[in-house]
Coordinates of C-alpha atoms in Angstrom, one line a residue:
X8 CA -149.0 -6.5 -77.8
X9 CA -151.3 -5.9 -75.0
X10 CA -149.3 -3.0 -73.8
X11 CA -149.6 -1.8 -77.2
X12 CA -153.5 -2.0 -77.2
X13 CA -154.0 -0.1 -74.0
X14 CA -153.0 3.3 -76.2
X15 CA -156.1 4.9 -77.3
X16 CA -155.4 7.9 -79.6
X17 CA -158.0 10.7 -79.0
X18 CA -159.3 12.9 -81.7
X19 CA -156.5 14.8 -82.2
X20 CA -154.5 12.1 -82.1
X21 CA -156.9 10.3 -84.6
X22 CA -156.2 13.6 -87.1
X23 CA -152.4 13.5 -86.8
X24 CA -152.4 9.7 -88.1
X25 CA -155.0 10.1 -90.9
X26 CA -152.6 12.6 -92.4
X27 CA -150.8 9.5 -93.3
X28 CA -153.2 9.2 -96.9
X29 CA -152.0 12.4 -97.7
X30 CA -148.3 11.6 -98.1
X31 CA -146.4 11.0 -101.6
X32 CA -145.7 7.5 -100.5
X33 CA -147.2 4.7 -98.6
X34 CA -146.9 5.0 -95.0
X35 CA -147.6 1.4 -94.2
X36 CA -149.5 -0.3 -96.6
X37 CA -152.2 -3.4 -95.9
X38 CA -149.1 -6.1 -97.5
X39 CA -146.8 -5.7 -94.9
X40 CA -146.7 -7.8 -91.6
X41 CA -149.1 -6.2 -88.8
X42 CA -146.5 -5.9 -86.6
X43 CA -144.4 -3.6 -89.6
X44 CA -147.6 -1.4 -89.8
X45 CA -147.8 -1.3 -86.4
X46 CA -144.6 0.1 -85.8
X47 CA -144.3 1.9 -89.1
X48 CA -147.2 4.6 -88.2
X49 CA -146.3 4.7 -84.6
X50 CA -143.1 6.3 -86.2
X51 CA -145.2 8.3 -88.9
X52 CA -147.4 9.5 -85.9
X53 CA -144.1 10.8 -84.4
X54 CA -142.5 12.3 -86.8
X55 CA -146.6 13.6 -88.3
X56 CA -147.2 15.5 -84.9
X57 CA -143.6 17.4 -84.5
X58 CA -144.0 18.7 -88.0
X59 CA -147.7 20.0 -86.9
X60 CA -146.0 21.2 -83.7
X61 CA -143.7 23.2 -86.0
X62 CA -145.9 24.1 -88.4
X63 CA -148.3 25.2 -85.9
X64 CA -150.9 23.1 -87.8
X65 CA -152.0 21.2 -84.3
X66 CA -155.9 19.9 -84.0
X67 CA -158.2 22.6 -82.8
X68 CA -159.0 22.4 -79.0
X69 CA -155.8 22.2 -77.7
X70 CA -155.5 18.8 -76.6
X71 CA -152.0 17.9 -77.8
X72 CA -150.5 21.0 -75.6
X73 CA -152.8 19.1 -72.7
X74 CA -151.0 15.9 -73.2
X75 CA -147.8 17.9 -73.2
X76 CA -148.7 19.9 -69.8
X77 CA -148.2 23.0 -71.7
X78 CA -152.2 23.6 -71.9
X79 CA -152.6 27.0 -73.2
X80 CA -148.9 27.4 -74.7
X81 CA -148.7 28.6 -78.0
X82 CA -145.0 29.1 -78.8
X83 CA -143.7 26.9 -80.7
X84 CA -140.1 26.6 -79.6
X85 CA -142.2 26.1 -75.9
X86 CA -144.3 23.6 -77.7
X87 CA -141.3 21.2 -79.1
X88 CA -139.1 21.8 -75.5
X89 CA -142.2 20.3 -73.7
X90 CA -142.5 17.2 -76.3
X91 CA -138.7 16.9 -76.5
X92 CA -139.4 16.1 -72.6
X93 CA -141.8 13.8 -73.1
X94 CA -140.1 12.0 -76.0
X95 CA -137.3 11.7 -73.6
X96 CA -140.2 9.8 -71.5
X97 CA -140.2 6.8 -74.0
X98 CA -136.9 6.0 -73.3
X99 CA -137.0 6.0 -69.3
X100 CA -140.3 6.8 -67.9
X101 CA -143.8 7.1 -69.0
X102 CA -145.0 9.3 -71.7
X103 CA -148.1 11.5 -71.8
X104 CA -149.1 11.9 -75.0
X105 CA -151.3 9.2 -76.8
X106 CA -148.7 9.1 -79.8
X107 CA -146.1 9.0 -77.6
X108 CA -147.5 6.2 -75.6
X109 CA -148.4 4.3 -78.8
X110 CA -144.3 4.5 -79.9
X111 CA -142.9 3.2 -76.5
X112 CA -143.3 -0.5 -77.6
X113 CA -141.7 -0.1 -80.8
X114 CA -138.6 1.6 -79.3
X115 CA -138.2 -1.3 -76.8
X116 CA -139.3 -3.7 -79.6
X117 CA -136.5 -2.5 -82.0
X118 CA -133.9 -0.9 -79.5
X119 CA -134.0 2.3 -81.2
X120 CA -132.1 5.1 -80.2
X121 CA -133.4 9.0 -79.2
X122 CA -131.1 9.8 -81.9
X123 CA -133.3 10.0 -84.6
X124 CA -136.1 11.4 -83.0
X125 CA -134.3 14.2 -81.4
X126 CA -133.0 15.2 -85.1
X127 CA -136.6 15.6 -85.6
X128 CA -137.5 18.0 -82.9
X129 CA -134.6 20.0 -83.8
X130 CA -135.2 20.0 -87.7
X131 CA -138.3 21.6 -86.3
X132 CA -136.4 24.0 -84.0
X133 CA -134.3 25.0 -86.8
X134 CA -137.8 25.8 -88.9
X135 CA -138.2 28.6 -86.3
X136 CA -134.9 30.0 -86.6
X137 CA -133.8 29.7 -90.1
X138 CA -136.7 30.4 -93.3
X139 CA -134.0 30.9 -96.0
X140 CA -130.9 28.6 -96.8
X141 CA -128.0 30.4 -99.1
X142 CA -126.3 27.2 -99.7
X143 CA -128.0 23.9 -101.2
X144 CA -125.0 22.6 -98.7
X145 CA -127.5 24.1 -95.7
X146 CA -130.4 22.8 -97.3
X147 CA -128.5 19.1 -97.4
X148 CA -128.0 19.7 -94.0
X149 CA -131.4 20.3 -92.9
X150 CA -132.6 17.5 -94.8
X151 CA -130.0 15.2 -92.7
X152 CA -132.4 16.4 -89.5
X153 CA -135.6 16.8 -91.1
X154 CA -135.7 13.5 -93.6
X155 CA -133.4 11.4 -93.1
X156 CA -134.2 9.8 -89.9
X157 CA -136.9 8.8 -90.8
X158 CA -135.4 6.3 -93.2
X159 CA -133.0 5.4 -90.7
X160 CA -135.9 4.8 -88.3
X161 CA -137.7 1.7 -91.1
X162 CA -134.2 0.1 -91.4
X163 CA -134.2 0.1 -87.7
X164 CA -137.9 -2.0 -87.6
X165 CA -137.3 -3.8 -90.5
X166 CA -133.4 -5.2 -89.1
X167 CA -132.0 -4.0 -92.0
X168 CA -129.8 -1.4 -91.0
X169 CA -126.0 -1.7 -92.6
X170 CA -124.2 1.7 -93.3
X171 CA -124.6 1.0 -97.4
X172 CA -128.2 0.8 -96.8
X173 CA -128.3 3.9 -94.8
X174 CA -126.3 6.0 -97.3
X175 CA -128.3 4.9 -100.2
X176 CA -131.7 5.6 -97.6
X177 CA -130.1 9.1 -96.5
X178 CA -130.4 10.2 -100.5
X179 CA -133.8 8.9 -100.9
X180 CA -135.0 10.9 -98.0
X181 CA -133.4 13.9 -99.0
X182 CA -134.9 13.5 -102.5
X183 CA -138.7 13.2 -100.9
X184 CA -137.8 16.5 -98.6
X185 CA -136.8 18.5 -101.6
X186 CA -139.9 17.1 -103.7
X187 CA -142.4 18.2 -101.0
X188 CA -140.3 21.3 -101.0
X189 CA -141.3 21.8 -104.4
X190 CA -144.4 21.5 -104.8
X191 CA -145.1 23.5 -101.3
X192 CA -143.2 26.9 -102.6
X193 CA -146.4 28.7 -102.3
X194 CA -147.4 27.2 -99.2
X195 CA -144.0 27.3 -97.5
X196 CA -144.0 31.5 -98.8
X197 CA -147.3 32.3 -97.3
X198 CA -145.3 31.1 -93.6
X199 CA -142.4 33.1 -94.7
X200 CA -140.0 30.1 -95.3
X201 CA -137.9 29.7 -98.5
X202 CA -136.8 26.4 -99.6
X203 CA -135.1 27.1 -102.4
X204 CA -131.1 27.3 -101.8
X205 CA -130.8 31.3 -102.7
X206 CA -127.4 30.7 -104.5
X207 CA -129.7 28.5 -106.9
X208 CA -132.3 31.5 -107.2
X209 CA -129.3 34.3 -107.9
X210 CA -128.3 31.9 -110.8
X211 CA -131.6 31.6 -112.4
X212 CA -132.8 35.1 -111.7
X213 CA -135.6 34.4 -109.5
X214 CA -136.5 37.0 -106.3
X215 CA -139.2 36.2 -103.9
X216 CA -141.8 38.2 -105.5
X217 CA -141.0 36.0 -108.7
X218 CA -142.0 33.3 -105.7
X219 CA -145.2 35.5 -104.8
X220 CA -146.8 35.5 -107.9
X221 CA -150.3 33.4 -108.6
X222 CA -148.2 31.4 -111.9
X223 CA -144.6 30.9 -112.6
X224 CA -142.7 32.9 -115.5
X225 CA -139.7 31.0 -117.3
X226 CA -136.9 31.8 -114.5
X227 CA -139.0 29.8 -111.8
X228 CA -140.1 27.4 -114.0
X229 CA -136.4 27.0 -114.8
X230 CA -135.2 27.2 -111.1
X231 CA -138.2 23.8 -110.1
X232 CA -136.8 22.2 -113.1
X233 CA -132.9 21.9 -111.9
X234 CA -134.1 21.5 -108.1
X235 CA -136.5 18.5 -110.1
X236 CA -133.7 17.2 -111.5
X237 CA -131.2 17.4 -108.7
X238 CA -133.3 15.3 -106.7
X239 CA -134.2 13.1 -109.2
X240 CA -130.6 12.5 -109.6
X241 CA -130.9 12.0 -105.2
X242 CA -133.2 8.7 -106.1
X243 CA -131.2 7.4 -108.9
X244 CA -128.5 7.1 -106.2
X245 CA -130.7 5.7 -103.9
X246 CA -132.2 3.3 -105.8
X247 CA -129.9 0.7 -105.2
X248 CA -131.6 0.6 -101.6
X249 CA -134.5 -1.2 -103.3
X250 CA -132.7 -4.1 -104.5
X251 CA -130.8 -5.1 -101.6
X252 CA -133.7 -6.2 -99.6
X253 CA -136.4 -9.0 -100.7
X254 CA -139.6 -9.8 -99.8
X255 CA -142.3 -7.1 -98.9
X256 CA -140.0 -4.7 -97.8
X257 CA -138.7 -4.0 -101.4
X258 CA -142.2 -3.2 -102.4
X259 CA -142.5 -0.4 -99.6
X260 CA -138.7 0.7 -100.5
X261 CA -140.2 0.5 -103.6
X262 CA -143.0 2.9 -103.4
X263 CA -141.1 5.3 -101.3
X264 CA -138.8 5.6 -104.2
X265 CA -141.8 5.4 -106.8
X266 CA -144.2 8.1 -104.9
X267 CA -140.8 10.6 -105.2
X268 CA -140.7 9.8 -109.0
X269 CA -144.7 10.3 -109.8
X270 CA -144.1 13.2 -107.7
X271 CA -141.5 14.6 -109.9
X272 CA -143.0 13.3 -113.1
X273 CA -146.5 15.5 -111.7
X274 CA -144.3 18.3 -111.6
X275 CA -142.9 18.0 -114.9
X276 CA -146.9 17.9 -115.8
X277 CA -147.4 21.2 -115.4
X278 CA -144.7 22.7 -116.7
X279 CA -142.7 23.1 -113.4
X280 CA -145.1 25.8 -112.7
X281 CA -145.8 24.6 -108.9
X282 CA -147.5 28.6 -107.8
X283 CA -150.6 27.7 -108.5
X284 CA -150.7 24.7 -105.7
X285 CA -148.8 21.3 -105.3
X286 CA -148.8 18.8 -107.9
X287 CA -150.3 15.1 -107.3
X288 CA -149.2 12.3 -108.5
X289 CA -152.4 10.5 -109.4
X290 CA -152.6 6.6 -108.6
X291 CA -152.2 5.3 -111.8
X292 CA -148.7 7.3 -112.3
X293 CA -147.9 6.2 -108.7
X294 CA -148.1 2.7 -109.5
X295 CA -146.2 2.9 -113.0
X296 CA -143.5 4.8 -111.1
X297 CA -143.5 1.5 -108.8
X298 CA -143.3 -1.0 -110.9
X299 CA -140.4 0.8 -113.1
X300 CA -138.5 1.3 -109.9
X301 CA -139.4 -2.9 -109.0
X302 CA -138.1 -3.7 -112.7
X303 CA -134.7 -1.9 -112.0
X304 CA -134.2 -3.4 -108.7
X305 CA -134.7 -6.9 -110.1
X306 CA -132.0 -6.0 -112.6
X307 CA -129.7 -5.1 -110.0
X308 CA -130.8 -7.4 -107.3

């Protein structure tokens, strides 16, 4: 713990982990154990900060490249080589950056592998290389880099990993990638990246200036309904995943699961038309979506 302690984030570092309100689920709410939430947003601030890195949505002033010794790089493929090194760091040497430093004791804590965090970085590579996906085949398989470890990563603090558990997490985080893509079309347009698996737009008719328009007409709206609804399917399956823990870990199962439904259920709000700006779940709907997803797990539990 006092190793732990010695990490003091700066600002930007400060930014990348207040991001954490702004996600559809709880990143690691006040009822779990210290320790969990400890651990938990050392992994968010991770996983947070290679996304920005990819994005190229880093805090102003350039600190983060600094950290990185790449102080003045702006390439993003650059950018994620230099923090690939220092991730590689956490697992034999000493890493520079404050979110980096702040993981270290939660890999050693938990034995996790670089696995998972190198999917990451190269989810994000991919980002710079691939903006369109033909198949919703490649779009499952970007999920499996982009998502997915990072459901592998809380059975892996929690000691819960067995491979049922990590099929049935592996749909869950695939559902919550394809809801965020969802309600970011817009957003994801304007960098000139298309989520949408094309052989799904050829079927319903919808081009990418159908995509550019300030308000969906019926083929988009169509198109975000069957994409809703495939990965609504996606947390049906992984459902189960709730119930086979106890304790406070099914709540935060729970409202990972939950925060994917009100998602959905804000999309179906507005009539699947998701141009305008991403739909919110607001609390209340959060927390109904929670407790229907707490009701079915004691059913199957």
């Amino acid at each position: 713990m006092t190793g732990t302690r010695q990490v003091r984030p700066d600002d930007s570092s400060r930014a990348t982990l207040g991001k954490a309100a702004h996600e559809n689920f709880p990143v690691a709410p006040f009822f779990l154990p210290r320790a969990w939430r400890d651990d938990l947003m050392a992994v968010y601030g991770y996983a947070r900060l290679v996304d920005d890195i990819g994005d190229g949505d880093l805090a102003p002033g350039g600190a983060d490249a600094r950290h990185l010794g790449a102080e003045g790089e702006t390439d993003r493929l650059a950018l994620l080589d230099a923090f690939e090194a220092d991730l590689r760091r956490v697992f034999d040497g000493v890493p520079s950056h404050p979110l980096l430093r702040a993981l270290r004791p939660t890999v050693r804590r938990h034995a996790l592998t670089p696995e998972p965090f190198l999917a990451l970085i190269e989810a994000n590579r991919q980002d710079q290389l691939v903006r369109r996906y033909e198949t919703y085949d490649g779009l499952a398989a970007y999920c499996e880099l982009s998502a997915n470890p990072v459901g592998r990563l809380v059975l892996g603090i929690t000691g819960t990993t067995t491979p049922e558990r990590v099929r049935r997490s592996d749909a869950v985080c695939t559902a919550l990638q394809i809801v965020e893509h969802l309600q970011d079309v817009a957003e994801d347009l304007a960098h000139d990246r298309i989520y949408l698996p094309a052989e799904d737009m050829e079927r319903f008719r919808v081009t990418e200036a159908d995509l550019a328009r300030s308000t969906a007409g019926a083929s988009v709206r169509a198109l975000i309904a069957y994409e809703a609804e495939r990965a609504r399917r996606l947390l049906d399956d992984g459902t189960p995943l709730v119930g086979s823990v106890r304790g406070r870990l099914r709540l935060l199962l729970a409202g990972f699961v939950g925060g994917g439904h009100a998602a959905l259920d804000a999309i179906t709000a507005v009539g699947h038309d998701v141009l305008p700006g991403p739909p919110r779940a607001t609390r209340p709907n959060l927390t109904r979506a929670v407790g229907a997803v707490l009701r079915r797990a004691r059913g199957e539990g």
